[in-house]
Each structure stands twice: as structure tokens, then as C-alpha cells.
mmCIF file of C-alpha atoms and ligand atoms in Angstrom:
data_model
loop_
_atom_site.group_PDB
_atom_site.id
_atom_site.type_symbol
_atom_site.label_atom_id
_atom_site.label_comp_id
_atom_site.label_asym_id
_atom_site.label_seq_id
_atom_site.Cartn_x
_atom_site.Cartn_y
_atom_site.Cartn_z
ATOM 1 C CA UNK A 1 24.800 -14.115 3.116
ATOM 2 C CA UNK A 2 22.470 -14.194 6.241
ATOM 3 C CA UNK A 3 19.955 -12.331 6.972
ATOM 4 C CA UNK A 4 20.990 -11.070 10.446
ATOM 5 C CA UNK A 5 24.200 -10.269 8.886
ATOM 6 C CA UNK A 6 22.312 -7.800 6.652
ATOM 7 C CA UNK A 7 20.185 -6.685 9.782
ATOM 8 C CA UNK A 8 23.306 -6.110 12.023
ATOM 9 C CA UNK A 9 24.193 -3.242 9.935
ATOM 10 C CA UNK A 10 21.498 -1.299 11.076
ATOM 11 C CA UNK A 11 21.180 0.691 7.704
ATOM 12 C CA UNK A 12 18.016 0.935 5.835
ATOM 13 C CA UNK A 13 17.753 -1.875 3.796
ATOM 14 C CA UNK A 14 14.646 -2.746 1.541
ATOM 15 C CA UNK A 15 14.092 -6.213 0.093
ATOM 16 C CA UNK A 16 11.072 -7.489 -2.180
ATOM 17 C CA UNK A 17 8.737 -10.853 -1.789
ATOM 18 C CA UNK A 18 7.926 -12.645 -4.804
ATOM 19 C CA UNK A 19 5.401 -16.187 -4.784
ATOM 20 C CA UNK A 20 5.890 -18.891 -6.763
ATOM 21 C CA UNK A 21 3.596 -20.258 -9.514
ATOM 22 C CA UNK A 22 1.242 -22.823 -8.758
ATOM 23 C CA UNK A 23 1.640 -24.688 -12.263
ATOM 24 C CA UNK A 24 4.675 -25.079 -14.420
ATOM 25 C CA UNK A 25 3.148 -23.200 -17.033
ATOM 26 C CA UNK A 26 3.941 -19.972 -15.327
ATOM 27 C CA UNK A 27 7.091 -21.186 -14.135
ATOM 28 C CA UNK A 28 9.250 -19.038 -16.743
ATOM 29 C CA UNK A 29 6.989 -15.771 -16.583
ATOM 30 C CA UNK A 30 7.298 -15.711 -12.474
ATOM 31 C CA UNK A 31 10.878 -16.259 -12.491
ATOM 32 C CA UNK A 32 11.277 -13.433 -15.210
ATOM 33 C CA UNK A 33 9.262 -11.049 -13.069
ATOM 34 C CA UNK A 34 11.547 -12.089 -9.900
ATOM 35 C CA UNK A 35 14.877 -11.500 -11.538
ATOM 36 C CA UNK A 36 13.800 -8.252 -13.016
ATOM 37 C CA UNK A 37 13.299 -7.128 -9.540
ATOM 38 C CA UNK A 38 16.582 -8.286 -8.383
ATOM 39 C CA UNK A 39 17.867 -6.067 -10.305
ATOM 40 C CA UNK A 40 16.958 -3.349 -8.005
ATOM 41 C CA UNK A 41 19.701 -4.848 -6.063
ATOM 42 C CA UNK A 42 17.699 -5.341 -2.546
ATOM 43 C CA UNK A 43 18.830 -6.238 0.312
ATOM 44 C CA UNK A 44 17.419 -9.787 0.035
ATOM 45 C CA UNK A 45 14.275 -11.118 -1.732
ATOM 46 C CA UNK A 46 12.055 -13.574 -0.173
ATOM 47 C CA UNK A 47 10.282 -16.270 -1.966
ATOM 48 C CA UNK A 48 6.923 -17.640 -0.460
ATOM 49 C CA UNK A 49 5.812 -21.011 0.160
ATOM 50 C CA UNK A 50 2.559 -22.401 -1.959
ATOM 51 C CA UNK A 51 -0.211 -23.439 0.991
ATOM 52 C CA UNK A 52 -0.133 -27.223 1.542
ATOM 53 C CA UNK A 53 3.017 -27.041 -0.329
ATOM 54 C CA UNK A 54 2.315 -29.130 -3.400
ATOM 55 C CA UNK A 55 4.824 -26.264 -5.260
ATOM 56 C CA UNK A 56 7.806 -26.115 -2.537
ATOM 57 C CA UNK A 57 9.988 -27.595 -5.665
ATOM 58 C CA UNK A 58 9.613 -24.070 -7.366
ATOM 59 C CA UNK A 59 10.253 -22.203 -4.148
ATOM 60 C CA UNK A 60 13.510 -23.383 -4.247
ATOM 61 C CA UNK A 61 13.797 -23.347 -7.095
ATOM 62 C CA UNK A 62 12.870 -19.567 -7.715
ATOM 63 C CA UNK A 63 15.274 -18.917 -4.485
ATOM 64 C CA UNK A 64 18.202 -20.808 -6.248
ATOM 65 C CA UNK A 65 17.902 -18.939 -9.371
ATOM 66 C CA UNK A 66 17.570 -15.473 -7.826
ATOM 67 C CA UNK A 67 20.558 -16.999 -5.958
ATOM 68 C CA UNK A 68 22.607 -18.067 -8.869
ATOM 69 C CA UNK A 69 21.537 -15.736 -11.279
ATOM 70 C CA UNK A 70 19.910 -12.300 -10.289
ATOM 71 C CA UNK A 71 22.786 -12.468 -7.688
ATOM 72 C CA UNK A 72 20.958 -11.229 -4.929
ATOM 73 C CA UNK A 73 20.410 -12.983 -1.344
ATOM 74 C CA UNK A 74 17.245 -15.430 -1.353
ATOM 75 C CA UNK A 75 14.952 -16.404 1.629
ATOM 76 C CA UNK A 76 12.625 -19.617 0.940
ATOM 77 C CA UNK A 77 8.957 -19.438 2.750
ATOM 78 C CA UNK A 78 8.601 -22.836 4.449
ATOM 79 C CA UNK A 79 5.224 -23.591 5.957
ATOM 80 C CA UNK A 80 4.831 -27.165 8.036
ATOM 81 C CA UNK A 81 0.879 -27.260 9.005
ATOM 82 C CA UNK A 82 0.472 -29.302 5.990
ATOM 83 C CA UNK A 83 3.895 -30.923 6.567
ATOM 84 C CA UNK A 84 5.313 -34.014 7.929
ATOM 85 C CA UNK A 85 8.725 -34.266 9.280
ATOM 86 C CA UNK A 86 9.810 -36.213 6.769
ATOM 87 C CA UNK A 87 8.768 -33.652 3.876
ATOM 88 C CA UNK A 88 10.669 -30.890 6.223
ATOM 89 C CA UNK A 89 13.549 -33.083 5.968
ATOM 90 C CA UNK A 90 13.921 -33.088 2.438
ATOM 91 C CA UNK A 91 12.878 -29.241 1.700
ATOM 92 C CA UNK A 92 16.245 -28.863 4.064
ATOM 93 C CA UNK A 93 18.076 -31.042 2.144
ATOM 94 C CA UNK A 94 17.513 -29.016 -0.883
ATOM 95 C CA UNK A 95 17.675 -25.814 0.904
ATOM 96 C CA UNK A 96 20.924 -27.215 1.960
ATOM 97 C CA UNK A 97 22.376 -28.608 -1.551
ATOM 98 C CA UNK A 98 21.485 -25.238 -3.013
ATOM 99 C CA UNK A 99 23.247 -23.659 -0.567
ATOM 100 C CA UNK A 100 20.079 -21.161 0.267
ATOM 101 C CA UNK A 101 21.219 -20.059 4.032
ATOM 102 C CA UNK A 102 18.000 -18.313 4.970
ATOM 103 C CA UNK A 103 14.232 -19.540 5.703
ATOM 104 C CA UNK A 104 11.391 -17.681 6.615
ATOM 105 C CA UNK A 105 9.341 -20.859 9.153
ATOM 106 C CA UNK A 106 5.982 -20.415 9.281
ATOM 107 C CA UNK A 107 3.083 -22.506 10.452
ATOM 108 C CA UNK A 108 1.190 -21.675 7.210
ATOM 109 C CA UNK A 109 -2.725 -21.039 7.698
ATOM 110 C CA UNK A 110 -4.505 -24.326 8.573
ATOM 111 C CA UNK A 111 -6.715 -25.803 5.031
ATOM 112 C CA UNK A 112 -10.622 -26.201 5.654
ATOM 113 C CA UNK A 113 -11.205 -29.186 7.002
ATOM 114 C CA UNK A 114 -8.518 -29.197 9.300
ATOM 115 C CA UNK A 115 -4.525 -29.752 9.042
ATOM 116 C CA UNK A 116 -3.783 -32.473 6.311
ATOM 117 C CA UNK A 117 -0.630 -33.776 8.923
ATOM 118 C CA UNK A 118 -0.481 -33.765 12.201
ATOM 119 C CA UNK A 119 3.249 -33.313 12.527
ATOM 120 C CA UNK A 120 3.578 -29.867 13.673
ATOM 121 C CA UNK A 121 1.056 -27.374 15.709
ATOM 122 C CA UNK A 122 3.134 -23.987 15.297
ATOM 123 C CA UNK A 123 5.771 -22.109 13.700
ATOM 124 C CA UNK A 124 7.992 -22.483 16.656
ATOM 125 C CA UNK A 125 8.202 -26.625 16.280
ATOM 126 C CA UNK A 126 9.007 -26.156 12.689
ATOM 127 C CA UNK A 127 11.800 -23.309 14.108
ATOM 128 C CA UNK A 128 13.553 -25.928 16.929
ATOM 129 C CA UNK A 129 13.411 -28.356 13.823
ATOM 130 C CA UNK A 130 15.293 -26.262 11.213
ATOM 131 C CA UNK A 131 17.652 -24.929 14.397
ATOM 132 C CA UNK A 132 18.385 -28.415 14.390
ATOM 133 C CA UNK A 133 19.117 -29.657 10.813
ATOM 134 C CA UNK A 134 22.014 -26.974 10.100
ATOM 135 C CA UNK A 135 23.085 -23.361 10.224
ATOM 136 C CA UNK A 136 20.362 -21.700 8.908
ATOM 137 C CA UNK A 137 19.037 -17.977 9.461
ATOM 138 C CA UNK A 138 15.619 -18.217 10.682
ATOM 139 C CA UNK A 139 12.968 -15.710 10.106
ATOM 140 C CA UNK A 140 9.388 -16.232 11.434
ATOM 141 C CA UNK A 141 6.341 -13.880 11.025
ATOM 142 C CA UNK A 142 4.870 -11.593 13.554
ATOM 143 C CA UNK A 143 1.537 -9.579 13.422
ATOM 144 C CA UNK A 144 1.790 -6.153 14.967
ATOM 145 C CA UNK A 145 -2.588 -6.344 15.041
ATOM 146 C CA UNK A 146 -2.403 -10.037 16.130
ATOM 147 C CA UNK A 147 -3.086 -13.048 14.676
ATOM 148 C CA UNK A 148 -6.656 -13.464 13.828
ATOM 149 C CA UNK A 149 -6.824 -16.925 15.816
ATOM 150 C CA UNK A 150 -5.697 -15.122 18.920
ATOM 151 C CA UNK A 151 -7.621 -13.935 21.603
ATOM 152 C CA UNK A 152 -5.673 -10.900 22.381
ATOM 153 C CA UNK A 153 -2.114 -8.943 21.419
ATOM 154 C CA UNK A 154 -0.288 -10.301 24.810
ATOM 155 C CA UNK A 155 -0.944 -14.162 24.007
ATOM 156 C CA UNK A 156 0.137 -12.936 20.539
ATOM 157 C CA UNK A 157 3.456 -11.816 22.116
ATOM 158 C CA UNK A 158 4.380 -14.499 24.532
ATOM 159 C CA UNK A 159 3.960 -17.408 21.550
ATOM 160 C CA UNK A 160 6.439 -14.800 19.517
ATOM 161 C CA UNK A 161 8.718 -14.909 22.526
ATOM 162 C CA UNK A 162 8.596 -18.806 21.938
ATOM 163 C CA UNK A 163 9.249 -18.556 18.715
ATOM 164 C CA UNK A 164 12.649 -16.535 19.319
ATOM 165 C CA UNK A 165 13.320 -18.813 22.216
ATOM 166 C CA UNK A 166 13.236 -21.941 19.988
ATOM 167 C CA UNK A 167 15.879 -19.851 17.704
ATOM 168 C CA UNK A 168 14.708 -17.442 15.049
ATOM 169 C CA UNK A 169 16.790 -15.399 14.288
ATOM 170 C CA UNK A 170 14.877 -12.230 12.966
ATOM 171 C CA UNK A 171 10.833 -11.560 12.271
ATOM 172 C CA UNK A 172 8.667 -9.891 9.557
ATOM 173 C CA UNK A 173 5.406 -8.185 10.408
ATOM 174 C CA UNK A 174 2.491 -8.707 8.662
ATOM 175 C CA UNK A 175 1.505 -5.634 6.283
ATOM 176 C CA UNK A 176 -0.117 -2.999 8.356
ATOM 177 C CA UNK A 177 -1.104 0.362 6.992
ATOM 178 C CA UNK A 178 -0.936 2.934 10.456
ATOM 179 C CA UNK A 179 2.873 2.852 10.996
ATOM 180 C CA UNK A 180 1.238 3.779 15.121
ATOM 181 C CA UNK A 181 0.220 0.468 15.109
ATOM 182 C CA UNK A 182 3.995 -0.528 14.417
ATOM 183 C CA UNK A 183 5.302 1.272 16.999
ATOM 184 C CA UNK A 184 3.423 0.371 19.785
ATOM 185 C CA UNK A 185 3.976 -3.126 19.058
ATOM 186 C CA UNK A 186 7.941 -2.475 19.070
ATOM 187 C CA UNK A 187 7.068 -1.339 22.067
ATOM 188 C CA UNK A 188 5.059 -4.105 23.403
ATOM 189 C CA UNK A 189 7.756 -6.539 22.561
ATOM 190 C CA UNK A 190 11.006 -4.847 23.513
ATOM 191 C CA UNK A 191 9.376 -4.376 26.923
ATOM 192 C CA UNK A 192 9.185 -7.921 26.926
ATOM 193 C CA UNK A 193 12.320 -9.229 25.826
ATOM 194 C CA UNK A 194 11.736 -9.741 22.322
ATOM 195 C CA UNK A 195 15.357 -8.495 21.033
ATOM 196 C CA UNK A 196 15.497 -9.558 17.329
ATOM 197 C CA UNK A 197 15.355 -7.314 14.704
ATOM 198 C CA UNK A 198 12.092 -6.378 13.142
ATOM 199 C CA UNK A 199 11.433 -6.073 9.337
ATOM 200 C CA UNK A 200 8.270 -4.099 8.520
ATOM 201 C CA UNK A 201 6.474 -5.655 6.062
ATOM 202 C CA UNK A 202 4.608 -2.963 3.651
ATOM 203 C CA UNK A 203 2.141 -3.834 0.930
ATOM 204 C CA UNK A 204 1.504 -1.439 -1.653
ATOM 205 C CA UNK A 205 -2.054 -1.682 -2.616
ATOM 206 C CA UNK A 206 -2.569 -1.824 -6.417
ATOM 207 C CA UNK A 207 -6.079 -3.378 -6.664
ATOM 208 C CA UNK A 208 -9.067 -2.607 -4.369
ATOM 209 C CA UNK A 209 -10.861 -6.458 -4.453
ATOM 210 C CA UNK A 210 -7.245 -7.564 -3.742
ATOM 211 C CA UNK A 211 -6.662 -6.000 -0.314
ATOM 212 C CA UNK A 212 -10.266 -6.133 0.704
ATOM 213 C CA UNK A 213 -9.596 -10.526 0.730
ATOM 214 C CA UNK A 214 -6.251 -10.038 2.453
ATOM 215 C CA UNK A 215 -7.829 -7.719 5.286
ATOM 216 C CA UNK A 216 -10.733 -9.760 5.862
ATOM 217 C CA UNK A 217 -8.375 -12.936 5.980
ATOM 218 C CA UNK A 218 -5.567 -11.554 8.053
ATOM 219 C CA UNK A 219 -7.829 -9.058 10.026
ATOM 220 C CA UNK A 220 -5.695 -5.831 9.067
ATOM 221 C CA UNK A 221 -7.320 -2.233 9.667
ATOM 222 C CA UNK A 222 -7.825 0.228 7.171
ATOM 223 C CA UNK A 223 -7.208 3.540 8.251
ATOM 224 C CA UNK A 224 -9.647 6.190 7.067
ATOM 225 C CA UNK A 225 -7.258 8.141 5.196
ATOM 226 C CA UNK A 226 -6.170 4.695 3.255
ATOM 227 C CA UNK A 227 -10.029 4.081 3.098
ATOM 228 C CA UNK A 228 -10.473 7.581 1.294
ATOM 229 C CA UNK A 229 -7.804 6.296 -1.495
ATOM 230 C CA UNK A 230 -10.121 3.079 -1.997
ATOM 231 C CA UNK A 231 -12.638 5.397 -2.599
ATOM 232 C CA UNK A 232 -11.722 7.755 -4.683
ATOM 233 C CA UNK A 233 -9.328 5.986 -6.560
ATOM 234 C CA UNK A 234 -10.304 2.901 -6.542
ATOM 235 C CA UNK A 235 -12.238 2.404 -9.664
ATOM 236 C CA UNK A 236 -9.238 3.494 -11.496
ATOM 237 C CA UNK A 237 -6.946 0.841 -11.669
ATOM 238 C CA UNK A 238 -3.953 3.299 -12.782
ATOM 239 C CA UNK A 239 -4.844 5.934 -10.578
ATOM 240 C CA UNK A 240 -5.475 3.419 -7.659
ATOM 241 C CA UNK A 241 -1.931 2.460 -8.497
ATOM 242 C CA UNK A 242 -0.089 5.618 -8.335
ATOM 243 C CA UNK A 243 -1.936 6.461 -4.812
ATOM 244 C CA UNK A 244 -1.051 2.567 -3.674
ATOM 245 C CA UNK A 245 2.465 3.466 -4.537
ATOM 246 C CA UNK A 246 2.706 6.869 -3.360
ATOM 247 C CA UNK A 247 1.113 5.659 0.301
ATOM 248 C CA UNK A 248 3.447 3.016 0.781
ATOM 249 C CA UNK A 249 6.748 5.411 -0.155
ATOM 250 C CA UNK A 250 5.227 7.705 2.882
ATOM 251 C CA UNK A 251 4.638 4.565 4.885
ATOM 252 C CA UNK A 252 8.630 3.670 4.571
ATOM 253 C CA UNK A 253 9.518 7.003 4.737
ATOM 254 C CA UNK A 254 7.821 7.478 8.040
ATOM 255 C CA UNK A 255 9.628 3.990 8.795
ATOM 256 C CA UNK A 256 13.015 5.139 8.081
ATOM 257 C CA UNK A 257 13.028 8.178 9.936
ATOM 258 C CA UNK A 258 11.681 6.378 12.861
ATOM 259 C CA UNK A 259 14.650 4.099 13.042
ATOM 260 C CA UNK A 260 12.661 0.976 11.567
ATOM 261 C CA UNK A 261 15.567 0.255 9.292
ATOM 262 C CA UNK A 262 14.345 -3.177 7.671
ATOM 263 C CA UNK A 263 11.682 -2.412 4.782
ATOM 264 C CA UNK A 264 10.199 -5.782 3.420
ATOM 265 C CA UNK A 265 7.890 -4.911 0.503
ATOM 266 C CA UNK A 266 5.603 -7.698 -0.844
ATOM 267 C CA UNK A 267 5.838 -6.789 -4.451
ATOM 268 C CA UNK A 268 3.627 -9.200 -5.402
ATOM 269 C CA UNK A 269 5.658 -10.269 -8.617
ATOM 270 C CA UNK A 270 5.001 -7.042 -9.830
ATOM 271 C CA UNK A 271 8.772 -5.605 -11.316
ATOM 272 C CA UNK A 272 6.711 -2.148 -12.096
ATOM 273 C CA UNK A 273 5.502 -1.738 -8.956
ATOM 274 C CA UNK A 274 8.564 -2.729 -6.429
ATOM 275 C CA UNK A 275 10.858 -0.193 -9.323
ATOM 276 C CA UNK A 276 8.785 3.008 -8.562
ATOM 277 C CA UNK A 277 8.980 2.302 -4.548
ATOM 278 C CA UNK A 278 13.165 1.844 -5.378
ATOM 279 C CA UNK A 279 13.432 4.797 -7.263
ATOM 280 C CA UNK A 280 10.962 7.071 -4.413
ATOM 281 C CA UNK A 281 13.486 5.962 -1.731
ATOM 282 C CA UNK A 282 16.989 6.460 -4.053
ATOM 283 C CA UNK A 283 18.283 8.978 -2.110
ATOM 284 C CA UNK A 284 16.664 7.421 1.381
ATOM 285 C CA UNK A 285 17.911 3.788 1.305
ATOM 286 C CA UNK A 286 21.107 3.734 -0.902
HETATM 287 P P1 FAD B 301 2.333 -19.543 14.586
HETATM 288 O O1 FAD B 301 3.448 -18.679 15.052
HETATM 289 O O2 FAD B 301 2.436 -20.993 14.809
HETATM 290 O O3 FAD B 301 1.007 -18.953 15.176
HETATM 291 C C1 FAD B 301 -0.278 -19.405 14.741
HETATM 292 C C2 FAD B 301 -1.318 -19.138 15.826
HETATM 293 O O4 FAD B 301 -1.087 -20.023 16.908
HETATM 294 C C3 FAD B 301 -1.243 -17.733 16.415
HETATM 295 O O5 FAD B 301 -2.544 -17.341 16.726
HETATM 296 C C4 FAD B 301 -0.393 -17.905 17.661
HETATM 297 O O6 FAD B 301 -0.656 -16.905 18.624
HETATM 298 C C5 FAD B 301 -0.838 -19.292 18.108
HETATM 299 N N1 FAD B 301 0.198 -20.049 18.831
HETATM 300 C C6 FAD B 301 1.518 -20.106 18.565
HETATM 301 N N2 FAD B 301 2.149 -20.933 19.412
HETATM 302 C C7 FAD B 301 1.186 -21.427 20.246
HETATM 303 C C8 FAD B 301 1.194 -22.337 21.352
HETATM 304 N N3 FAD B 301 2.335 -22.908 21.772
HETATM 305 N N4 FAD B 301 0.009 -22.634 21.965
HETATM 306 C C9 FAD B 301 -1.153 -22.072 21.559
HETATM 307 N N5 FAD B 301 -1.209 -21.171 20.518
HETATM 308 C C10 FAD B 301 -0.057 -20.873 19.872
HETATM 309 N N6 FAD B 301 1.551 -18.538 4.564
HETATM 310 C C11 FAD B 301 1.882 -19.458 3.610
HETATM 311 O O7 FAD B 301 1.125 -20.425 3.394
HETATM 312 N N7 FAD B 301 3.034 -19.332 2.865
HETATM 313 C C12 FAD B 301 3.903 -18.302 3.061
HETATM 314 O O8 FAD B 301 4.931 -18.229 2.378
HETATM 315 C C13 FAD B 301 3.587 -17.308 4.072
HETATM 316 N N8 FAD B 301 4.427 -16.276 4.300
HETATM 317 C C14 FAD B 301 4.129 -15.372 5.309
HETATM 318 C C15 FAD B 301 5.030 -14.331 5.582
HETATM 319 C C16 FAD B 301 4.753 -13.403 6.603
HETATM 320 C C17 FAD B 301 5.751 -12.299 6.884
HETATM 321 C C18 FAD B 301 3.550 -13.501 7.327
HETATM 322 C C19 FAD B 301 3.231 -12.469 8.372
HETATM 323 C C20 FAD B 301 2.647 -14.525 7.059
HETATM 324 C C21 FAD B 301 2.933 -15.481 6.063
HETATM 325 N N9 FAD B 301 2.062 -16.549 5.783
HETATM 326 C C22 FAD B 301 2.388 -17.473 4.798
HETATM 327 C C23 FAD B 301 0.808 -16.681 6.515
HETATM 328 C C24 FAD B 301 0.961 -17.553 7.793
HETATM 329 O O9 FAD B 301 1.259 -18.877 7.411
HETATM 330 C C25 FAD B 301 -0.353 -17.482 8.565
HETATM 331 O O10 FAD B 301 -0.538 -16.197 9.096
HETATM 332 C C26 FAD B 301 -0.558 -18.559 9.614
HETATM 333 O O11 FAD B 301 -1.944 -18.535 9.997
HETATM 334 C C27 FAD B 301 0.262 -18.383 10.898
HETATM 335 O O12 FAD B 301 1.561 -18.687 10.690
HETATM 336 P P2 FAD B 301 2.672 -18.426 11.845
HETATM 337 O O13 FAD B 301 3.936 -18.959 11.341
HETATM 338 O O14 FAD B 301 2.633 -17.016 12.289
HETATM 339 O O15 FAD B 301 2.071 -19.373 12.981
#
């Protein structure tokens, strides 16, 4: 099924993001973890794409099985900084053959040392090119704080407007912990002309060195009252786990009742962790 299709319905919906294993030898223990959370039957379950995408094989491959056998809508990650057209081309192909209808384009973060190809600049080539190759369902991402490489939040927005202009379909936020900061951005983009649904993307935090990386990477604020969790919790890695969980159930909650109907949690390959969110929600997203 496609994405949008799902969207359309305008019902809460929560899916889960899994990433692929960098080396074979954790093939079979990643695509355990992934099927186990299919069977929280989500919406759809996204599967990410490896940076310079030496592992895109197991992307699809981890999208066909959750396909095939956890029975549950996939969407492959496919980044094309690192790419060449020609590499794009075949990805497709496969995408294609395994009859996986949805793709989440991205430009993928550019290596030290500068892109490895010189095919593509941004997400929105790679999104004209897969518009192109077939009837796909085209997500791209979206960062309600910005991107860290831009200057401000309204160059931000008119390169997202490009990116639905050159055909995607839907797009997922970043993780962001103040739902405000959510909501002025719908804001900011409806005003102008950004139309396509929105999935919120929502990271329960289960280890503090973890999300410290990410932030600094991706430039995402802490609130204080997150902060406080860090804190006091974090130096308790069960503990820090409960509270991760329990703030990212009142994130979605706040979500939901807001009329931000698409819940994308990045689970992480963590079955544990994306089954306690499920069961806080049972009676919110059935
Ligand atoms: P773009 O939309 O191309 O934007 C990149 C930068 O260029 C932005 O600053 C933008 O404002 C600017 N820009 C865009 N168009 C133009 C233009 N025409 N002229 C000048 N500037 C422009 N990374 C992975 O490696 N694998 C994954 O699976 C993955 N999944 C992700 C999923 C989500 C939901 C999100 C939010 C991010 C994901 N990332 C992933 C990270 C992503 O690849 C990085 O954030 C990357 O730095 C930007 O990718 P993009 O697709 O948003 O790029």
C-alpha cells in the first residue's frame, strides 16, 4: 500500500523506523528485532539507508522481508549524496522487482572530505529522479528547527517547497522534543503552500550519550524539562528508560489531540521499546 493512502485517512496512525546492519553478521539479529516490531501491526515501518550506502542491499532487503513476511507496509531510506545515477538506477530496480511502493529520498549528510559523487546536490534531484523511474510514494525529510547547514527556518522552507514541487508525496520531521516547535512550523509551511501531510517523527530517548551525538549533529533543542530527565535519570539506564518512554507517550499524546495524526517513532531496533509506546497509546491510536 502507499503511504499517502495510509495518510489520506486522516486517523492516527503510528509506524516504527528500524536501520539496517552494517555487516552481515548482524544481518539475522536486525531483521529479528524488525519483524518483532511488525507485529505491533503499524501503520508502516520504515527502513533507513546505511551513509554512503555500501549496505543499500540489506535495506531492501530488510524492507522486502518486513514486506513478505511481518506483513506490514515497508518504506526503504534512499540517500544519493554518495550516489551516482547509475547506482539510483539499480536501487529502483530492486525497489521495483520487490515490489516495495514507498521511498523515503533523502540527500543523506555529506562524508568528511566532501561528497564521494557528484551526481546529485539535494534531496529534491534524487525526488524528480525517482518521480521519474515509476509510481512510487515519495517521502522526504523536513526539520521543524532547520537544517543545521541552513542559514535560517525560511530558506529551510522554500527548498522543502522544492522538494514537494519536484513530487514528494508526504514528509517526516526530524525528532524534536517541544511539540511548540511542531506547531509553529505547521504553521510556517501551510502559510506557504506546503500541503502534504506531515508525519512527526518522535524519538524516545533510552540512553543519555546517545541523544547528546544526535543533538549536537542534527542541532535539536533540549527543553529544560527533558534536560531535568537527563539529569536525574540519566545515570540509570532503566530508569532513564522508563522516563524516555513515558516522555515520548506524552509527546504523541499531545500530538494526537492536536490533530497531528501521523506518529513516526524511530525505535531504533529496539522491539521493547517501540511495544511499551504501542501498548501507552492502545486505546489512543487503534
Ligand atoms: P536536502 O533536502 O537536500 O537539504 C540539505 C540542505 O541543503 C538543507 O540545508 C537545505 O536547506 C539545503 N538545500 C536544499 N535544496 C537546496 C538548493 N536547491 N539550493 C541550496 N540549498 C539547498 N540519513 C541517512 O544517511 N540515511 C537515512 O536513512 C536517513 N533518514 C532520515 C530520515 C529523516 C526523517 C530525516 C529527518 C533525516 C534522515 N537522514 C538520513 C539524515 C539526512 O540525510 C540529513 O539530515 C541530510 O543532511 C539532509 O538530507 P535531506 O534529504 O533533508 O537534504
Amino acid at each position: 500500500m502507499k503511504i499517502k493512502e495510509i495518510l489520506a485517512e486522516k486517523r492516527p496512525t503510528i509506524s516504527f523506523e528500524v536501520f539496517p546492519p552494517k555487516t552481515e553478521d548482524k544481518y539475522e539479529s536486525v531483521k529479528e528485532a524488525a519483524l518483532e516490531i511488525a507485529k505491533l501491526k503499524p501503520a508502516f515501518m520504515s527502513v533507513t539507508y546505511g551513509a554512503g550506502g555500501g549496505t543499500s542491499r540489506y535495506t531492501v532487503d530488510i524492507a522486502s522481508t518486513l514486506k513478505e513476511q511481518g506483513h506490514v507496509t515497508p518504506i526503504a531510506h534512499l540517500t544519493c549524496v554518495s550516489s551516482t545515477k547509475e547506482k539510483v538506477k539499480e536501487v529502483l530496480q530492486e525497489l521495483k522487482e520487490k515490489k516495495i511502493e514507498n521511498i523515503l529520498a533523502l540527500r543523506g549528510d555529506i562524508p568528511e572530505g566532501g561528497p564521494i559523487a557528484h551526481d546529485y546536490r539535494y534531496a529534491s534531484e534524487l525526488i524528480y529522479d525517482i518521480k521519474q523511474a515509476g509510481d512510487f510514494c515519495i517521502g522526504a525529510a523536513c526539520y521543524p528547527e532547520g537544517h543545521v547547514e541552513s542559514a535560517n527556518k525560511s530558506v529551510d522552507i522554500e527548498y522543502l517547497k522544492e522538494k514537494v514541487e519536484a513530487g514528494c508525496d508526504f514528509v517526516t520531521t526530524q525528532m524534536f522534543f517541544d511539540n511548540n516547535i511542531l506547531y509553529n512550523y505547521l504553521y510556517r509551511i501551510r502559510e506557504r503552500g506546503i500541503t502534504v501531510p506531515v508525519v512527526a517523527g518522535i524519538m524516545p530517548v533510552t540512553n543519555v550519550s546517545q541523544i547528546k551525538r544526535i543533538c549536537q549533529m542534527s542541532g535539536t533543542a533540549l527543553p529544560v524539562r527533558f534536560r531535568a530527565l537527563l539529569d536525574r535519570f540519566g545515570d540509570d539506564p532503566a530508569a532513564m528508560k522508563q522516563a524516555g518512554i513515558a516522555y515520548a507517550t506524552e509527546q504523541i499524546v499531545d500530538l494526537i489531540a492536536n490533530h497531528v495524526n501521523g506518529i513516526h517513532v524511530y525505535s531504533m531496533n529496539k522491539p521493547d521499546v517501540a511495544r511499551k509506546i504501542r501498548e501507552n497509546l492502545s486505546e489512543i491510536i487503534r
